[in-house]
Coordinates of C-alpha atoms in Angstrom, one line a residue:
X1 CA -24.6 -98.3 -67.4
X2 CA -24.7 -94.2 -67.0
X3 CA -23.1 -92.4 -65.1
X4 CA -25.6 -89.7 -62.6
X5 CA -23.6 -87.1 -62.6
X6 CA -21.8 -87.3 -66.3
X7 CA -24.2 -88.9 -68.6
X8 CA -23.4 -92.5 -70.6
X9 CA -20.1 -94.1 -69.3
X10 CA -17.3 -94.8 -72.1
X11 CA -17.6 -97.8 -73.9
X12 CA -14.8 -99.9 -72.4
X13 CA -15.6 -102.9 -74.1
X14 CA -15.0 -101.2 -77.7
X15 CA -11.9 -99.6 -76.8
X16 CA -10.2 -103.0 -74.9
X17 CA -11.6 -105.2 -78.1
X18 CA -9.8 -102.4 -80.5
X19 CA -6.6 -102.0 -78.3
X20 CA -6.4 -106.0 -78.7
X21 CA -7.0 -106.1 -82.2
X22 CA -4.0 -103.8 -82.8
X23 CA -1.9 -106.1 -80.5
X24 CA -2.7 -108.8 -82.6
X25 CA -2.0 -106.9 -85.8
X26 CA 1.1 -105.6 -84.2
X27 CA 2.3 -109.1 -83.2
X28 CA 1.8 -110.6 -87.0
X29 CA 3.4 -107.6 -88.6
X30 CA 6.7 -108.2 -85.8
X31 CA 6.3 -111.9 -86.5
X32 CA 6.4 -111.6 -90.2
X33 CA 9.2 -109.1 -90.4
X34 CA 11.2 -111.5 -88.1
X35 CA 10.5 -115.3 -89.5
X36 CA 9.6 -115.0 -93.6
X37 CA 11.4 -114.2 -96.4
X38 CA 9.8 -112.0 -98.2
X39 CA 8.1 -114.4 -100.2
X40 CA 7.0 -116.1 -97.5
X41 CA 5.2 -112.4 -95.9
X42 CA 3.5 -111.9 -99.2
X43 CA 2.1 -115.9 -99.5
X44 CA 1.5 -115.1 -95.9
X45 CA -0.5 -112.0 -95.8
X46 CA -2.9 -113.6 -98.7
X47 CA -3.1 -116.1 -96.0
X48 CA -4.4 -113.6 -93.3
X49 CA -6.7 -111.3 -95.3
X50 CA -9.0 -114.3 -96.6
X51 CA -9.1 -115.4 -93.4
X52 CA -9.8 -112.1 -92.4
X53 CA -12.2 -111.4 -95.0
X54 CA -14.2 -114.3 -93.9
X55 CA -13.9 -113.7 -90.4
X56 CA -14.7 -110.1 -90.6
X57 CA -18.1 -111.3 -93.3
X58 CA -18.9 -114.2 -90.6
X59 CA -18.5 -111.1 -87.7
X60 CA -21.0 -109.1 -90.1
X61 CA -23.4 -111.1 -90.7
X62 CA -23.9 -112.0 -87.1
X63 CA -23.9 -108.5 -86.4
X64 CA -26.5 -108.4 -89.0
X65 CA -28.7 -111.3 -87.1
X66 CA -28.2 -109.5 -83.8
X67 CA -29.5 -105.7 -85.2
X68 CA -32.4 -108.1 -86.7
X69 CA -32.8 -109.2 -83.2
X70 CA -32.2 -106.0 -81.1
X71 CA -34.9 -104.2 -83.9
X72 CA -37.4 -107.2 -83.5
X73 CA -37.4 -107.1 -79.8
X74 CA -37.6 -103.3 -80.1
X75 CA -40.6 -103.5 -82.5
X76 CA -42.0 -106.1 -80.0
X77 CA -42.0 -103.6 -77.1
X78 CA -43.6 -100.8 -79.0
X79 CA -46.6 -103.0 -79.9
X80 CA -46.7 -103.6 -76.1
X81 CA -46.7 -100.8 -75.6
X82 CA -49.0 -99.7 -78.3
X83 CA -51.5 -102.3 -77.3
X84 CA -51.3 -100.9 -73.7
X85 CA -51.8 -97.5 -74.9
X86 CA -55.0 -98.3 -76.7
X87 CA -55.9 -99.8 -73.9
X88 CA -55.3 -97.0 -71.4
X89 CA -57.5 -94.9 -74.1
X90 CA -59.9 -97.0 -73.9
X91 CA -60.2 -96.9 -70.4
X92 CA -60.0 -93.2 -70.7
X93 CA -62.6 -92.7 -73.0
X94 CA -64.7 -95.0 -70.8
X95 CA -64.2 -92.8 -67.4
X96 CA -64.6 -89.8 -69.8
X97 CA -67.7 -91.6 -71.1
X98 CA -69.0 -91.9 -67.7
X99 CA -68.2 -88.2 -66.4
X100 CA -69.9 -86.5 -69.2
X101 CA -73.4 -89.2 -68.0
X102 CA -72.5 -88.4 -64.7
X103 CA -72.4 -84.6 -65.7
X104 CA -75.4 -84.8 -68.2
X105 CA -77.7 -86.1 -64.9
X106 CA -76.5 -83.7 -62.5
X107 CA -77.6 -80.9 -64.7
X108 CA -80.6 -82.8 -65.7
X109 CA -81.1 -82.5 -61.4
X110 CA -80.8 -79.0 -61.3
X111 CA -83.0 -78.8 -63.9
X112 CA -85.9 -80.6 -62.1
X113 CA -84.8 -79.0 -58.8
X114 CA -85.2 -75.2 -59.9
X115 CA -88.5 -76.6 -61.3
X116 CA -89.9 -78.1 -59.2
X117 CA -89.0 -74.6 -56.7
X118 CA -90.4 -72.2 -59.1
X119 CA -93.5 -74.6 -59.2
X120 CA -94.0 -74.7 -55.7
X121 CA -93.0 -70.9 -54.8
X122 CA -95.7 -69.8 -57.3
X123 CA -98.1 -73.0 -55.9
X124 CA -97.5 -71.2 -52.6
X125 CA -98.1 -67.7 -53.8
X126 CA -101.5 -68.8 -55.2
X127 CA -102.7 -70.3 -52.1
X128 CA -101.5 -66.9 -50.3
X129 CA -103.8 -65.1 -52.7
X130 CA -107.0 -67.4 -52.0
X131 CA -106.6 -67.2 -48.7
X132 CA -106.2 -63.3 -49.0
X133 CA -110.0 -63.8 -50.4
X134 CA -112.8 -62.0 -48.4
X135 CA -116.4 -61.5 -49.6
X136 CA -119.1 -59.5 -48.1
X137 CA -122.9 -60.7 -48.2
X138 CA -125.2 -58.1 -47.6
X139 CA -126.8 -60.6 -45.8
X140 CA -124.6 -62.1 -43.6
X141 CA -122.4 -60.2 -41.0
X142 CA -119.3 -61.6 -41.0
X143 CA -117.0 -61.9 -44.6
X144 CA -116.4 -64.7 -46.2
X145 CA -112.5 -65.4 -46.2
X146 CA -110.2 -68.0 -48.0
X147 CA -111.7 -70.8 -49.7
X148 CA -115.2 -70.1 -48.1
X149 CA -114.7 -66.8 -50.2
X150 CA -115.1 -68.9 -53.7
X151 CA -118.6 -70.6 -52.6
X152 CA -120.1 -66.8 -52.2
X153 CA -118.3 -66.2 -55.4
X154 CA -119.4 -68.4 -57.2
X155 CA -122.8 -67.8 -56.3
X156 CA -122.8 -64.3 -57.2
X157 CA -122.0 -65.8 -61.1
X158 CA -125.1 -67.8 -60.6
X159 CA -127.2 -65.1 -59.3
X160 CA -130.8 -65.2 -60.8
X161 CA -130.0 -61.5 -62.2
X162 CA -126.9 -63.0 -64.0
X163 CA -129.9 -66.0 -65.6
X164 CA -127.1 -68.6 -66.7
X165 CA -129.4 -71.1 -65.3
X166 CA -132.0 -70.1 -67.8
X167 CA -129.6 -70.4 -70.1
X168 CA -129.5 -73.8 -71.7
X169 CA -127.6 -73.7 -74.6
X170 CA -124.5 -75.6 -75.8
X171 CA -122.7 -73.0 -77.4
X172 CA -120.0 -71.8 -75.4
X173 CA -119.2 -68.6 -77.4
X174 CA -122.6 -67.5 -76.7
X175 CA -122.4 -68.3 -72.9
X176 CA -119.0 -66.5 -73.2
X177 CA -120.9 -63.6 -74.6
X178 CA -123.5 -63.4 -72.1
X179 CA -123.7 -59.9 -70.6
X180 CA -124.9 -60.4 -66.8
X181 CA -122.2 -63.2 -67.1
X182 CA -119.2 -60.6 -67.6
X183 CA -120.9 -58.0 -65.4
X184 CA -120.7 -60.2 -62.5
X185 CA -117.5 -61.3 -63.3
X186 CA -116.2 -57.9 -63.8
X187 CA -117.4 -56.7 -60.2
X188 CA -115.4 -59.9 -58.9
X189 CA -112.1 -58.7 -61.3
X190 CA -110.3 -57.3 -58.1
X191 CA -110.0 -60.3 -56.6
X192 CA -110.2 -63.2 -58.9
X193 CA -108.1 -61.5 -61.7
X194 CA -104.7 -62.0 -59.8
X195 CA -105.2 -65.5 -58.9
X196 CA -106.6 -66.7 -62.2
X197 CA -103.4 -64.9 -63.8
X198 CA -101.3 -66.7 -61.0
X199 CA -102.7 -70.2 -62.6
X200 CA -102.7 -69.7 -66.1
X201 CA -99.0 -68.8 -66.0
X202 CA -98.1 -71.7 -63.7
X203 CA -100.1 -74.2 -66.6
X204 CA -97.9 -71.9 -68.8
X205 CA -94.3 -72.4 -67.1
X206 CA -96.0 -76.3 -66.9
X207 CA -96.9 -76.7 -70.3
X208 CA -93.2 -74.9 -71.7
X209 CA -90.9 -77.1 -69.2
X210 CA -90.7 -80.1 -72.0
X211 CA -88.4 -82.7 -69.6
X212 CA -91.2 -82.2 -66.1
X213 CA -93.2 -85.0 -65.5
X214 CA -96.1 -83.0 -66.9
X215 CA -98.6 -85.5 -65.3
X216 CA -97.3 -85.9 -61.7
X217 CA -97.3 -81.9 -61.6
X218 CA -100.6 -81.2 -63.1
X219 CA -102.1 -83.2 -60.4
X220 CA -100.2 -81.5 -57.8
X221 CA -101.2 -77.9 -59.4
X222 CA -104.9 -79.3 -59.5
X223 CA -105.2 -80.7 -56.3
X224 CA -105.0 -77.0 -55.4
X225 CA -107.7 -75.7 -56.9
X226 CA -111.4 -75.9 -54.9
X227 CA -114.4 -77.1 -56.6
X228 CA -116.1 -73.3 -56.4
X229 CA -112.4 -71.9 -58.4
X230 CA -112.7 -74.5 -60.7
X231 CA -116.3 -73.5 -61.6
X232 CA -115.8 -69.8 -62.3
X233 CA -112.8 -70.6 -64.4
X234 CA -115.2 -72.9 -66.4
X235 CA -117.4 -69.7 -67.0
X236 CA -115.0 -67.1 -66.8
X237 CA -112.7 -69.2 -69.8
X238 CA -115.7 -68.6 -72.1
X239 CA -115.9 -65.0 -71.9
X240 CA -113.7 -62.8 -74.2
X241 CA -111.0 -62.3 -71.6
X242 CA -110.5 -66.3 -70.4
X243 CA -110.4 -67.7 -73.8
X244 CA -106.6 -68.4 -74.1
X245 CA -106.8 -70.2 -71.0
X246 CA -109.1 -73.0 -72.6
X247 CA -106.0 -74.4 -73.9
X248 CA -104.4 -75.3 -71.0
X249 CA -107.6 -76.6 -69.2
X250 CA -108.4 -78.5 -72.6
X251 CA -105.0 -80.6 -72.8
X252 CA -104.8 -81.1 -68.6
X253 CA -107.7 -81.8 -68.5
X254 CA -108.0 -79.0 -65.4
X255 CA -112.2 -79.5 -65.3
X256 CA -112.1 -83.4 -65.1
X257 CA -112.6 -83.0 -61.1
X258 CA -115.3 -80.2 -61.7
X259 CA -118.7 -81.7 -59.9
X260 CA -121.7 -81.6 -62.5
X261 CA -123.6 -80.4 -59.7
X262 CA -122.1 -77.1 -60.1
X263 CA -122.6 -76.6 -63.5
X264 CA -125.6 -73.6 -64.0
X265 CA -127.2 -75.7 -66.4
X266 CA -126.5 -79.5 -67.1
X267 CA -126.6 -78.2 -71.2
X268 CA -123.3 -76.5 -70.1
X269 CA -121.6 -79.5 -69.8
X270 CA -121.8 -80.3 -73.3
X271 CA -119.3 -76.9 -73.6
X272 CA -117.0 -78.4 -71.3
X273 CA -116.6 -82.2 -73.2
X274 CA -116.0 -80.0 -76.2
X275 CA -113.4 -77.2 -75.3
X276 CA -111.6 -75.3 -76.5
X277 CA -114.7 -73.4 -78.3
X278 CA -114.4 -71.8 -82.0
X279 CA -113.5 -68.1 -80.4
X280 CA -110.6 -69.7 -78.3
X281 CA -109.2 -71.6 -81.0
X282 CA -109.5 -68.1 -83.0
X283 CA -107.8 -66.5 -79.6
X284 CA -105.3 -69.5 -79.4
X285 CA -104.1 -69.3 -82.8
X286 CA -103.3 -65.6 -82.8
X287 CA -101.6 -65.8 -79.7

């Protein structure tokens, strides 16, 4: 037992087993002194020490079996509690195991999250730009605005001055190199050049996030885009200034939803099943 205030109590046991011991020794040295001859004490203390010798060699190797037994049952509990060590580890490792998934996906989260807002900010910004749109006929009085603002657009690119319908070729290089073509688009730069920039980086920040869904977005980003838009980008990807964008409208498949009907020619649709042309590949490649 130990005492609180002063540590380990005394070992009372030791010192009443020692204080009897010398009684005992005591008493046989009084009785021999008192009863034997001196013969008798010598014949008589060979008596006592091989009896003590082989009660004090019986006393030590029983105190030999118990340290064998105090050290086994020792050496019992540490495996114990070895074994329930491990086993906490284990368990540790496991909750450890599962924080650092637990981690991994919440990052993973953000990830998508800030995505998917950058996405939709700059989704949002484009539409702000069409919608900004406004085209005047010199034959109509009011402007065309918004979306409407494409279909005169577009129009203007198929102009009979601008002769892509009489152009019926399937070389898209040479369509790109049309002049009237990048006449008319020039005169339409001020407006269409900051939305078509808008969308080619958005395919950009698309086509560089590797863990988006890049086909759940890309239909998102091309539901967006009218019929009339889609058109000029068709054209305006084959001149010298839209050629890098063929690379993003080749590999998501941007023109899939792009109505024959609006093609100039139906030769040019021969171009489009075989983007990117030999000049963007060139374009692509330096890039």
């Amino acid at each position: 037992m130990k005492d609180k205030k002063n540590g380990p109590s005394f070992p009372w046991h030791l010192a009443i087993a020692g204080v009897l011991s010398l009684v005992v020794l005591l008493g046989f040295y009084w009785v021999g002194a008192n009863k034997f001859s001196t013969e008798e004490w010598n014949e008589f203390g060979d008596f006592i020490a091989g009896a003590a010798g082989v009660i004090i060699t019986t006393f030590t190797f029983l105190a030999l079996l118990y340290t064998i037994h105090i050290q086994s049952t020792e050496l019992a509990l540490s495996r114990n509690e070895l074994s329930l060590t491990r086993d906490e580890l284990a368990l540790n490792r496991g909750e450890i195991a599962k924080s650092g998934k637990a981690l991994r996906d919440q990052v993973e989260t953000i990830k998508v999250q800030n995505f998917e807002r950058t996405l939709f900010e700059s989704l949002n910004f484009l539409s702000k730009l069409s919608e900004q749109f406004e085209w005047r006929s010199p034959v109509e009085d009011a402007p065309r605005t918004g979306v409407s603002a494409f279909f005169a657009m577009y129009h203007q690119i198929g102009h009979p001055s601008v002769a892509l319908g009489a152009l019926g070729v399937e070389d898209g290089d040479q369509i790109g190199n049309h002049a009237p073509l990048g006449e008319a688009l020039d005169r339409l730069r001020t407006q269409l050049a900051p939305y078509y920039r808008t969308l080619y980086n958005i395919y950009r920040y698309l086509d560089e996030s590797e863990f988006a869904d890049e086909v759940y977005y890309n239909r998102i980003i091309r539901a967006q885009i009218p019929d009339h838009a889609l058109a000029i980008l068709f054209y305006n990807s084959l001149t010298p200034r839209g050629l890098r964008f063929q690379k993003y409208i080749e590999k998501y498949a941007i023109l899939d939803n792009l109505p024959p009907e609006l093609l100039f020619n139906p030769h040019h649709r021969a171009v489009l099943d075989n983007l990117p042309t030999p000049n963007a590949t060139e374009a692509i490649g330096e890039a």
